Each structure stands twice: as structure tokens, then as C-alpha cells.
Steps between C-alpha positions, in 0.01 A plus 500: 500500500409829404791553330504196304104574386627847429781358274247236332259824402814651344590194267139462374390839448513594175797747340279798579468465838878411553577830317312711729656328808846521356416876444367521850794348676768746330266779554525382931905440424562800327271734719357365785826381619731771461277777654482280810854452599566891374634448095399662263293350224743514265760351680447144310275581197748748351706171382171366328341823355509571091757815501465693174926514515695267281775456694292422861300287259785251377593460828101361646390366184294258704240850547359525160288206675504542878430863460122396447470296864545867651284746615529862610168494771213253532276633288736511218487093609137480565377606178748300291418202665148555524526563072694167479267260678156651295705458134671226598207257598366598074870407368539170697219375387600528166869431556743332682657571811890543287289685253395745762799511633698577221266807408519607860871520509608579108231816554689590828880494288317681205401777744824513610715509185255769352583706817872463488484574169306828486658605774868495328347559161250821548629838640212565699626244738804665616666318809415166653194315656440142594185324449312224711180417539267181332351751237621404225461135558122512606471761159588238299265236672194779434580574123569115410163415607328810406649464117450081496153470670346936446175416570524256822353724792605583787205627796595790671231589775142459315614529147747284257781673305662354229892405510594669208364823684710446821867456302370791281438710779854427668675540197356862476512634830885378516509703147375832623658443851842544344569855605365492793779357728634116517547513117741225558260233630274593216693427237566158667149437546457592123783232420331251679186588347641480098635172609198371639269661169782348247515111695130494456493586166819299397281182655160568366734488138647139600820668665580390816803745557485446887575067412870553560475666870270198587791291396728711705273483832516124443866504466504733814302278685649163428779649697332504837284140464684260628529201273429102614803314566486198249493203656729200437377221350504201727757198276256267603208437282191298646369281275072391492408206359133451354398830618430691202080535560620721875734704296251562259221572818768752635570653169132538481428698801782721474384625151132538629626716792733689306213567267240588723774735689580633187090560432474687822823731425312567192220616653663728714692660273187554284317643820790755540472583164181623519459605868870589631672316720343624837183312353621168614416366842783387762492175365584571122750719580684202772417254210660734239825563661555168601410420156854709391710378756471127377 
């Protein structure tokens, strides 16, 4: 039962949420796991880090995107996750859950290409690294919303700070961080920042240039829904004589509960607009995902 309530939570939570328990999950596989049957943490992640090396690179391409479901130490997973459930509560409920998705995970492979690319391009990065960590991706979540909505607010103890002053602020410190150590994850968390600065700018000018990746996740998707099986028409017909005023009753009804279904999933929607999704009681959110099963 508990497991099945557990499961339910998962489905209706919104893409947030599932983001941080993904992230969670690989953090206990990756970590957790291996220290307690004596591995050592890399045992498994080095197949799903970002290396910096061309050659290792071709041969995981899958990393330039799992690289950003690892972590090196809890905080390093605390504090990403912790960014990416404030920010993302402001961009979903502006956006979409693809639409947040697709900034999520475009900024995470725009961190990592800028990486790989410095790395094999500028001679102050002689050798190799690999990169992991959700930095990049939750970057790119900060500086979208900070460039589209600057002045939304944010309260941080007893006073509100602007957006724009947050992404700002990260974008900085990652600049004068450089030579300090971990110059690597900077520059990723730079690429994911550009990214997330020049999406939000490319869609206040009309540009959605994050459409196509929506399309994609669909496509992605579609593969793991399991379509209806179409069922056969029977060859007999049944045939009502003088009946036409029920039919018409029937039709009736069905179009006035469709509407008034409709009407509520309207409402809904419009209340998650403007208050987020957690806003809605038990109810709305059973109603609303049986709603999108039918």
C-alpha cells in the first residue's frame, strides 16, 4: 500500500519534484551503495561522468547528459536541489512542465559542451577532468527566470531580493571563482548560465528556440506509453427504430458533462497558473490526472 501511494505521489508531482528525486536516487546508487558493500565511488559513475578527453568521450556519449544526475558529496546535492525547487516553483508557473524541462536539460548539455570544449581548446587546461554535478542545469533554471521575470522576488529570511540579483550574483562569483580551483565546473556552470540568459531572451523576442526539444521529449516519451489496442468492430449493426428523441437526450448529457469537465480543467489550470501547482487541494490534483488519463 505504501508503495503504491508512494508511486501515485511520484506520477502527480510536478517535473520539479521528480527531478530532485531522480537526483536523489543516483546520488544513494552511486554513493550510498558502493561505500557500503566496500567500492569505491567511482566504480559506476566513471561510465556516466563528462570526461574532458575526446576519445573517452565518443565512446559514453550518453554523459554530456547523465553527467548532471551526479554528485561529488551531499552538499554539492543539497544546494543544487535546494536552488532548483525555489526557481523552479517562479518558472512553472509561467511555463510548462516540457518547457522546464527542456531548459533544465539543454542548460545541463550547454555546460557540458562549453567544458569539453575549453578544456581541448585553451592551454591552461592541460590534461583531463570529468565533470558531474546538476550545476549547470539548475544555472540555467536561475538565469531564465531572472532575465524573463527580473523583478519577481524571491524572500530570503525577513527581506525580498529580486531575481535578476540572484542569477547576477551566481554568474559573478562563478566569474571570479575561476582561478581558484574546480575551474572546470565553472565554466560549465557559466555554459549553463549563457544558455539559460540567451533562451530567455530568444523567448521574450517571439523565439522559442527550446520548441524542438519539447518535440523530442514527446517523441521520447511516446516510446514508453503504451498505446490502446483498437478494438474490432463488431459486423453486426443494431438497428433503433423511432428512437431518435433518446439519442438526442444521450447526446445531450454527454456534451454537458464534457463541458462542465472541461470548465473545471479550466479552472485548474488557471489556478496553477497563478498559484503553482502545490496550490491545489487533493481533490484537484485526483480530478486533474484522471482528467489526462481519459
Amino acid at each position: 500500500m505504501a508503495n503504491t501511494s508512494l508511486a501515485y505521489k511520484f506520477k502527480t508531482a510536478n517535473i520539479a519534484i521528480k527531478l530532485i528525486v531522480v537526483n536523489v536516487l543516483v546520488y544513494v546508487l552511486f554513493n550510498i551503495i558502493p561505500w557500503l558493500v566496500g567500492l569505491g565511488s567511482g566504480t559506476f559513475s566513471q561510465y556516466f561522468v563528462l570526461p574532458s578527453d575526446v576519445i573517452r568521450f565518443l565512446q559514453q556519449p550518453w554523459s554530456v547528459v547523465t553527467y548532471a544526475f551526479l554528485h561529488s558529496g551531499f552538499s554539492h546535492l543539497l544546494w543544487n536541489m535546494v536552488f532548483l525547487y525555489v526557481f523552479s516553483r517562479f518558472v512553472l508557473n509561467l511555463f510548462s512542465e516540457k518547457k522546464f524541462l527542456a531548459i533544465y536539460l539543454l542548460g545541463a548539455i550547454a555546460g557540458g559542451v562549453l567544458f569539453a570544449l575549453l578544456y581541448n581548446v585553451l592551454p591552461v587546461f592541460r590534461g583531463t577532468g570529468v565533470l558531474l554535478g546538476a550545476s549547470a542545469a539548475v544555472n540555467a533554471i536561475v538565469v531564465f527566470i531572472g532575465t524573463y521575470t527580473p523583478d519577481a522576488e524571491v524572500r530570503i529570511f525577513t527581506f525580498n531580493v529580486k531575481l535578476w540579483w540572484i542569477a547576477a550574483f551566481i554568474v559573478v562569483k562563478d566569474i571570479l571563482l575561476l582561478d581558484a580551483g574546480n575551474a572546470g565546473g565553472l565554466i560549465s556552470h557559466l555554459g549553463g548560465a549563457a544558455f539559460g540568459f540567451y533562451y530567455a531572451k530568444q523567448l521574450l523576442a517571439g523565439n522559442d528556440i527550446g520548441l524542438w526539444f519539447e518535440r523530442l521529449i514527446d517523441n521520447v516519451s511516446g516510446w514508453f506509453t503504451k498505446k490502446p489496442k483498437k478494438q474490432k468492430k463488431s459486423p453486426l449493426r443494431t438497428v433503433h427504430k423511432n428512437k431518435k428523441s433518446s439519442v438526442r437526450s444521450v447526446k445531450k448529457t454527454n456534451t454537458a458533462t464534457k463541458r462542465e469537465q472541461q470548465q473545471r480543467i479550466d479552472a485548474i489550470l488557471d489556478k496553477i497558473s497563478k498559484s503553482g501547482y502545490d496550490s491545489l487541494s487533493k481533490a484537484e490534483k485526483d480530478f486533474l490526472f484522471k482528467a489526462g488519463k481519459e
